[in-house]
Short mmCIF file of C-alpha atoms and ligand atoms in Angstrom, two decimals:
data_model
loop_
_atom_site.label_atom_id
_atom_site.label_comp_id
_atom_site.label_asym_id
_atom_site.label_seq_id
_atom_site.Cartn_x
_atom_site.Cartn_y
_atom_site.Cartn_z
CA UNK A 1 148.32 -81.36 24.10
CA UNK A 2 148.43 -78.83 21.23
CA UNK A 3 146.12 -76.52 22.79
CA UNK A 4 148.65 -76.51 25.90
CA UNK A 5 151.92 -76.25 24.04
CA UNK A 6 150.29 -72.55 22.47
CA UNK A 7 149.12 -71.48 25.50
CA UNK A 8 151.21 -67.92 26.91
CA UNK A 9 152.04 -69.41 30.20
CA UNK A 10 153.56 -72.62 31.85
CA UNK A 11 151.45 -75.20 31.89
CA UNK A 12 151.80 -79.58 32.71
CA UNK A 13 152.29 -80.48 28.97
CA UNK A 14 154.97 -77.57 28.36
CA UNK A 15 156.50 -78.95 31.67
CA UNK A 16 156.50 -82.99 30.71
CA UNK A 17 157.28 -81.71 27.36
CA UNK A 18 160.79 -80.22 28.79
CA UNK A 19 162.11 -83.59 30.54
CA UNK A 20 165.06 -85.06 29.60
CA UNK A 21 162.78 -88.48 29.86
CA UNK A 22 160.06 -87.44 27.88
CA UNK A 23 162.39 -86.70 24.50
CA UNK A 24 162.53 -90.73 23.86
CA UNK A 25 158.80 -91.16 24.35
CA UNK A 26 156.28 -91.46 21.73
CA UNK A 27 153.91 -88.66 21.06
CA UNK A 28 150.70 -90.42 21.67
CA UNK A 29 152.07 -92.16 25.50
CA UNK A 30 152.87 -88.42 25.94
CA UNK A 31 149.53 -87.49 25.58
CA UNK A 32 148.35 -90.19 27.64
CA UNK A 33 150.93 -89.32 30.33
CA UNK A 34 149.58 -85.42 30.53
CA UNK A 35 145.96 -86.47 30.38
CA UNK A 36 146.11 -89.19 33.17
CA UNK A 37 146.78 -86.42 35.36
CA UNK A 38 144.11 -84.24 34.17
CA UNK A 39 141.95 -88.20 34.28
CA UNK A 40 142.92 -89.23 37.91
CA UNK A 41 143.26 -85.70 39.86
CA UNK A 42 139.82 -83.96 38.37
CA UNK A 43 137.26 -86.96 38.76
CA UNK A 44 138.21 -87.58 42.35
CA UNK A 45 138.61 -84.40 44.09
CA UNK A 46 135.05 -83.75 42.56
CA UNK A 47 133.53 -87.20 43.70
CA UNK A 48 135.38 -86.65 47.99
CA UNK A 49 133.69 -83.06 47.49
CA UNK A 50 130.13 -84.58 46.53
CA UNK A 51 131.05 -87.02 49.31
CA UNK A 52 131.61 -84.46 51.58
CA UNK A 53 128.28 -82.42 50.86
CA UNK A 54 126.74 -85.92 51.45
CA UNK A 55 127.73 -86.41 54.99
CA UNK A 56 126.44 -82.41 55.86
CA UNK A 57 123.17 -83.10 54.35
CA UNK A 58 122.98 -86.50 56.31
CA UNK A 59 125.04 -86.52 59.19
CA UNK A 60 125.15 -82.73 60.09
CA UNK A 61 126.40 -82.84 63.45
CA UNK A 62 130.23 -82.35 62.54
CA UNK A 63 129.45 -78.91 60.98
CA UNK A 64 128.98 -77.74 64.32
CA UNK A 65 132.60 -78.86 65.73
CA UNK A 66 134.17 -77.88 62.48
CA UNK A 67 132.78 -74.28 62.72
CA UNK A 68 133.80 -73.41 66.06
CA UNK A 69 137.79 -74.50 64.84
CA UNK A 70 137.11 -72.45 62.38
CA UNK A 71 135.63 -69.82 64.21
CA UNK A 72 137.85 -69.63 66.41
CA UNK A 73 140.98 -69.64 64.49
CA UNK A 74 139.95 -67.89 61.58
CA UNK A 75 137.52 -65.13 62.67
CA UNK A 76 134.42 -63.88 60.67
CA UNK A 77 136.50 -61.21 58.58
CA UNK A 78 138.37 -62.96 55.98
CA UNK A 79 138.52 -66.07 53.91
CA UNK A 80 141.11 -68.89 55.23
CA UNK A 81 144.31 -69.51 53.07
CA UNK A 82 147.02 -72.15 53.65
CA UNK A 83 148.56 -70.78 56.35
CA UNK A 84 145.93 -71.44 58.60
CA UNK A 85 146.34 -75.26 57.41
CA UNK A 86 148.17 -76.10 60.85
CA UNK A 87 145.72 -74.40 62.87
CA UNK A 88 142.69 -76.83 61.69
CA UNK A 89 143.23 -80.42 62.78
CA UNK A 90 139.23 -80.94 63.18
CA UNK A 91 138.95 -80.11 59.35
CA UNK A 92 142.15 -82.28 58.66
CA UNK A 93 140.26 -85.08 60.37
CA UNK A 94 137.14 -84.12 58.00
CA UNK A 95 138.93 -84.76 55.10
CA UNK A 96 140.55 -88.45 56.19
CA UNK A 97 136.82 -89.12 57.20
CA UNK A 98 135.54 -88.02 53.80
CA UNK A 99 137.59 -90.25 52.10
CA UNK A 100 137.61 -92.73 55.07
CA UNK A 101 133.84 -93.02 54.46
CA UNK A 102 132.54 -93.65 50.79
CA UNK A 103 136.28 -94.00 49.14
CA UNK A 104 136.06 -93.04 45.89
CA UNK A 105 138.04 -95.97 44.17
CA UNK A 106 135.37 -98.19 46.76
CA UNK A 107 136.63 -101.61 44.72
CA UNK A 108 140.25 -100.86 44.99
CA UNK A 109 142.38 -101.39 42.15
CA UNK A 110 143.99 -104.43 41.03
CA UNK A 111 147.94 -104.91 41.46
CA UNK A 112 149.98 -107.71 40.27
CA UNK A 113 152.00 -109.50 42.65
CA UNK A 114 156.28 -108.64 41.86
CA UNK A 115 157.23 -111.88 43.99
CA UNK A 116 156.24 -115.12 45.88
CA UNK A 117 153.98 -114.67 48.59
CA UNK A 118 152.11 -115.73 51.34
CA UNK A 119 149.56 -114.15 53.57
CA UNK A 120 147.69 -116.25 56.20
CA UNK A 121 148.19 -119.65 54.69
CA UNK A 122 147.48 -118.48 51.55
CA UNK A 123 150.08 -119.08 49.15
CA UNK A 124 150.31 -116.19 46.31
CA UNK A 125 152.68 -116.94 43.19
CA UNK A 126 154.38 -114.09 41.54
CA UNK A 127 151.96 -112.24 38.80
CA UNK A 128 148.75 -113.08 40.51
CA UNK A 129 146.51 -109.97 40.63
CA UNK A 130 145.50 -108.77 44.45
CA UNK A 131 142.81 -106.19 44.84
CA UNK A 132 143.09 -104.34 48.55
CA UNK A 133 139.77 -103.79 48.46
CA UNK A 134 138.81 -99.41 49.92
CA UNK A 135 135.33 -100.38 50.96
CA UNK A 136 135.65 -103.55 52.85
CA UNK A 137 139.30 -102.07 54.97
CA UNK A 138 137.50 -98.63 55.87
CA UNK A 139 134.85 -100.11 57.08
CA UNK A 140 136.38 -102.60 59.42
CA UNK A 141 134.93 -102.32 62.87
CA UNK A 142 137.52 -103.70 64.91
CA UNK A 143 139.85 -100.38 63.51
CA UNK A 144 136.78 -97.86 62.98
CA UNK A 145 134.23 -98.62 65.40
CA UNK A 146 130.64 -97.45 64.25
CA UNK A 147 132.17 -97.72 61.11
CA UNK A 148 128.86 -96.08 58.76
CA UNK A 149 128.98 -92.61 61.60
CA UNK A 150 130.90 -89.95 60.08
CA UNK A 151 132.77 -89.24 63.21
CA UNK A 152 136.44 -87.32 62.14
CA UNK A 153 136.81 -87.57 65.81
CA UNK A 154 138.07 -90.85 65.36
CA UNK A 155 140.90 -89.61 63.83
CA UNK A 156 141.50 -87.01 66.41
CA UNK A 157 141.47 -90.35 69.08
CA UNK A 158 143.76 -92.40 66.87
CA UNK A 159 146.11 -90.66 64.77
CA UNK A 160 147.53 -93.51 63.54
CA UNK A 161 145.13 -94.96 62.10
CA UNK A 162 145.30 -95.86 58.53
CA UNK A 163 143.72 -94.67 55.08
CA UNK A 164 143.64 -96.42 52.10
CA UNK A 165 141.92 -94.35 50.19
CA UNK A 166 144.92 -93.75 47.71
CA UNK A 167 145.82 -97.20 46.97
CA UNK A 168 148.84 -99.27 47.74
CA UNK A 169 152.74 -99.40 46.77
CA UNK A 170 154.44 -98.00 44.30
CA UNK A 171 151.55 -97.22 42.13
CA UNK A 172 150.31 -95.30 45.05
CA UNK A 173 148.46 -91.71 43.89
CA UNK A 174 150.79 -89.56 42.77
CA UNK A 175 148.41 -86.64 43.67
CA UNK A 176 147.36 -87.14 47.14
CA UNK A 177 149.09 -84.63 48.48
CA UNK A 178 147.51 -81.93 45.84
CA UNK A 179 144.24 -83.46 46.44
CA UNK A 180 144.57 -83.67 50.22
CA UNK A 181 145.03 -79.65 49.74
CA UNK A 182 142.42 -78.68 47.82
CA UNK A 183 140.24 -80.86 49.92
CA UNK A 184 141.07 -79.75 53.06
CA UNK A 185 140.53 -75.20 51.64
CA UNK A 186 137.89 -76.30 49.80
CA UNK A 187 135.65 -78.22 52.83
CA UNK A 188 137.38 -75.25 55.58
CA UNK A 189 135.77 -72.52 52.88
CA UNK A 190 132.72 -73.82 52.42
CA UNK A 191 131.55 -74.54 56.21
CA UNK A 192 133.47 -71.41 56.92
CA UNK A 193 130.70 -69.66 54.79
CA UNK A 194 127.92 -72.11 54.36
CA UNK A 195 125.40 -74.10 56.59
CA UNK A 196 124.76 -77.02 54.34
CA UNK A 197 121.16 -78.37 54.45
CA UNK A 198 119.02 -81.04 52.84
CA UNK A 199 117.08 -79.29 49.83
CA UNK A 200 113.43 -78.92 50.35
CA UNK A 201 110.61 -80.11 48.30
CA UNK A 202 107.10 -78.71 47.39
CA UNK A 203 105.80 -78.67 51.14
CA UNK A 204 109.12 -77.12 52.21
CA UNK A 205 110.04 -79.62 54.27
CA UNK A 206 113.49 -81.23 54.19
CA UNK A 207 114.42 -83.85 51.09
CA UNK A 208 115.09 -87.65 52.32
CA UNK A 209 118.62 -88.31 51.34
CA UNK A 210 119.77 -92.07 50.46
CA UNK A 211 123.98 -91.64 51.95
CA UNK A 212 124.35 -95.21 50.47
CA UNK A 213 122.92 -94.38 46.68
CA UNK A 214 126.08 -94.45 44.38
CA UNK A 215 126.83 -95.09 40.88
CA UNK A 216 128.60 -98.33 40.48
CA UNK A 217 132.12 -98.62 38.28
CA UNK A 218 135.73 -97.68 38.82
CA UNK A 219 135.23 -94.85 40.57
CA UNK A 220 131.99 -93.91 42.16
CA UNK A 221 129.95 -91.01 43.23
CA UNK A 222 126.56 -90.14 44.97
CA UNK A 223 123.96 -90.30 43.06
CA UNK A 224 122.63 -86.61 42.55
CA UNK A 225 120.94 -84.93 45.76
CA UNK A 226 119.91 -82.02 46.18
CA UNK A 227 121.32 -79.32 48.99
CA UNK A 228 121.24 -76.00 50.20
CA UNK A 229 123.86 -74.07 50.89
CA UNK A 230 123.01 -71.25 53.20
CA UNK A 231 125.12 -67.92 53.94
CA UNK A 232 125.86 -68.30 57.81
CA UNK A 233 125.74 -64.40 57.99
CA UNK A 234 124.98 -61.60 55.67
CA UNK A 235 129.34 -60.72 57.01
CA UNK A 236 129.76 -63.86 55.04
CA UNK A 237 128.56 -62.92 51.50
CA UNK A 238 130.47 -59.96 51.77
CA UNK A 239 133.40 -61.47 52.63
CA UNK A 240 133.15 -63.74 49.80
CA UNK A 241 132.20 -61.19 47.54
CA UNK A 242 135.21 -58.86 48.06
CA UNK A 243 137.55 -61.91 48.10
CA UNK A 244 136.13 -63.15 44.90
CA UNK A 245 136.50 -59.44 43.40
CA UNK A 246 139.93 -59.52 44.23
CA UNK A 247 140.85 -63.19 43.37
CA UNK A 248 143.64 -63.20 40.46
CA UNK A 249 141.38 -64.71 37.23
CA UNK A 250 143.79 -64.40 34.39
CA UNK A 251 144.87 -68.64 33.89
CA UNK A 252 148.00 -67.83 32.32
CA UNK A 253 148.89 -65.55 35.43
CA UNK A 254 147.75 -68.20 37.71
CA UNK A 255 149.49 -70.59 36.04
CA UNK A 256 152.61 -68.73 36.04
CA UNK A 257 152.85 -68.43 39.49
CA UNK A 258 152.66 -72.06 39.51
CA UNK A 259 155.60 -72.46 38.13
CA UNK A 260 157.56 -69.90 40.24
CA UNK A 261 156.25 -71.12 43.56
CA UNK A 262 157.26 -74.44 42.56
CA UNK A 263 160.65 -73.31 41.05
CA UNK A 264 159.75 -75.33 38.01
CA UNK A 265 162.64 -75.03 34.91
CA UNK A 266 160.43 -75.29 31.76
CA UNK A 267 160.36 -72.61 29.27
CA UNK A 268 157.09 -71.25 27.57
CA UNK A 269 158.38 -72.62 24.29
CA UNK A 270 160.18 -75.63 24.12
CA UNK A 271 161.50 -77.59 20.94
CA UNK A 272 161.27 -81.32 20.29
C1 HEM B 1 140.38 -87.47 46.30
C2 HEM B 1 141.26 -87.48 45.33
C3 HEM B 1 141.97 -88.70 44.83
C4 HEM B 1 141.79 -90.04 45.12
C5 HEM B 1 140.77 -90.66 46.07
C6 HEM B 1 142.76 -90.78 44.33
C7 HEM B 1 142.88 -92.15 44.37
C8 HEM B 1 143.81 -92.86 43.62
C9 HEM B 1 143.94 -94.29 43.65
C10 HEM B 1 143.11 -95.25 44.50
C11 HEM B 1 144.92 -94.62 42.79
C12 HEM B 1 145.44 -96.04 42.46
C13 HEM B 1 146.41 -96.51 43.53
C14 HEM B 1 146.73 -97.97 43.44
O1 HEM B 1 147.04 -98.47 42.35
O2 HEM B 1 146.67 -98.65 44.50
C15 HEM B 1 145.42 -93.40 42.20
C16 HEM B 1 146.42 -93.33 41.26
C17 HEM B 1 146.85 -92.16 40.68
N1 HEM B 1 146.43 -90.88 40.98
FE1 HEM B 1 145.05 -90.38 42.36
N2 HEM B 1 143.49 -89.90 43.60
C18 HEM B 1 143.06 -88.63 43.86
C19 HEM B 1 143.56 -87.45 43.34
C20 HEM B 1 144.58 -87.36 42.42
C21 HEM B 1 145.14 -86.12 41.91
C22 HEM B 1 144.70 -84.72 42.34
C23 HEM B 1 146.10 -86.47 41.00
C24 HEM B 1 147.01 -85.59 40.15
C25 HEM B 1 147.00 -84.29 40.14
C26 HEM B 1 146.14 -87.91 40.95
C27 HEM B 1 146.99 -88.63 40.14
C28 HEM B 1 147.11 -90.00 40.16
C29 HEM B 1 148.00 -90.75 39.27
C30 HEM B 1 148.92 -90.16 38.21
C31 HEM B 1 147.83 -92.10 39.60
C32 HEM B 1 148.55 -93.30 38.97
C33 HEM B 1 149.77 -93.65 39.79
C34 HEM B 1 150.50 -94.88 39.23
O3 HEM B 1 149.85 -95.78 38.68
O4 HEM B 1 151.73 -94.97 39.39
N3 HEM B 1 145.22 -88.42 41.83
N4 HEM B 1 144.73 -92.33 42.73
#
């Protein structure tokens, strides 16, 4: 928290650091506030992303479809940006299905119950602890049929059908709409750029991959595979260069422009 408070630009501590709210608060559940977000948003964008290299190296067939969106709404001459977000409801559906398919909180997390319930017969007092469990809902057949395919069709068929991968409530994420973002460039960059392949081994032929080998714990992610991620044209890796040469690097600028876009009020300096 430190480091951030002496950093040039705006920046998430400098910006909790500025609320009214936050005065009263102590200094250490300050910290904890800014690093929960740093906690919950990093982990789990990486883990969907691993997730969603998974299903290319296993279930390839959805590159294909994803592609010719792309393809066709993009071009082959520059990167995609946000604008073209509306434009791409195959890689929309991608991301649900990523997150649809190995959620990364698999357990769920437990809630405690504000009032007296019931739910089938089951009577369920006030302060009992209920776990909507990501794993078992997602992969209920009677709402996803061939529930272990990674089919983002599905969600092309059905739009209303329903994702629990960011929890329940009030506690709901706080960040699914970030993460839903960076998600849905991220994936639309990389199979606008990439084939992505099984790695090979000695012999050259393709690795076996195991899309059911995760860690266990809170949150959990493949176990490491390895991948190939192949230019789809030498137009590509030019593309990618140039845009990467151009790309603003400077974190304080970035960060700055952050806070503009967002309109956000908090100084660089702010006293306690
Ligand atoms: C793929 C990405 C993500 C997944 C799968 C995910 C999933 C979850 C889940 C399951 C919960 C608990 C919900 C519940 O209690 O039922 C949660 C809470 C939370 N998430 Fe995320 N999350 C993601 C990304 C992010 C990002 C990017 C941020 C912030 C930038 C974030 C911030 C939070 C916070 C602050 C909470 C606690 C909310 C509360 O207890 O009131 N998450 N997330």
């Amino acid at each position: 928290m430190h480091n951030g408070e002496r950093t040039k630009s705006w920046n998430m501590t400098k910006q909790i650091r500025s609320l009214k709210e936050s005065q009263e608060i102590p200094e250490l559940d300050l910290a904890y506030n800014v690093g929960i977000i740093y906690e919950a948003g990093l982990d789990t964008t990486n883990i969907a992303l691993e997730v969603f290299t998974l299903a290319c190296a296993t279930q390839p067939r959805f590159m294909t479809s994803a592609q010719e969106e792309l393809d066709r709404v993009v071009g082959r001459d520059r990167l995609l940006d946000f604008s073209d977000q509306a434009d791409l409801p195959y890689i929309s559906a991608v991301v649900k299905e990523v997150l649809r398919w190995r959620p990364v909180s698999a357990g769920g997390i437990p809630h405690a119950v504000t009032q007296d319930d019931e739910y089938m017969g089951y009577r369920i007092p006030k302060g009992a602890t209920v776990i909507g469990n990501h794993w078992s809902i997602h992969m209920d057949d009677s709402i996803f049929p061939d529930p272990m395919s990674f089919r983002p069709e599905r969600w092309l068929e059905n739009p209303d059908l329903p994702l629990y991968a960011f929890g329940f409530g009030r506690r709901a994420c706080t960040g699914q709409h970030i993460s839903n973002n960076s998600l849905l460039i991220i994936i639309a960059r990389i199979l606008w750029a990439y084939d992505v392949k099984p790695g090979l081994d000695g012999d050259g032929k393709e690795v076996e991959i195991d899309d059911m080998a995760f860690t266990s714990g809170f949150n959990s992610r493949p176990e490491p595979f390895e991948v190939r991620f192949v230019p789809r044209s030498e137009k590509v890796v030019e593309v990618v260069r140039r845009e990467f040469d151009e790309a603003e690097k400077d974190i304080d600028v970035l960060l700055q422009g952050v806070r503009e876009a967002q309109g956000l009020s908090a100084a660089a300096a702010i006293k306690r």
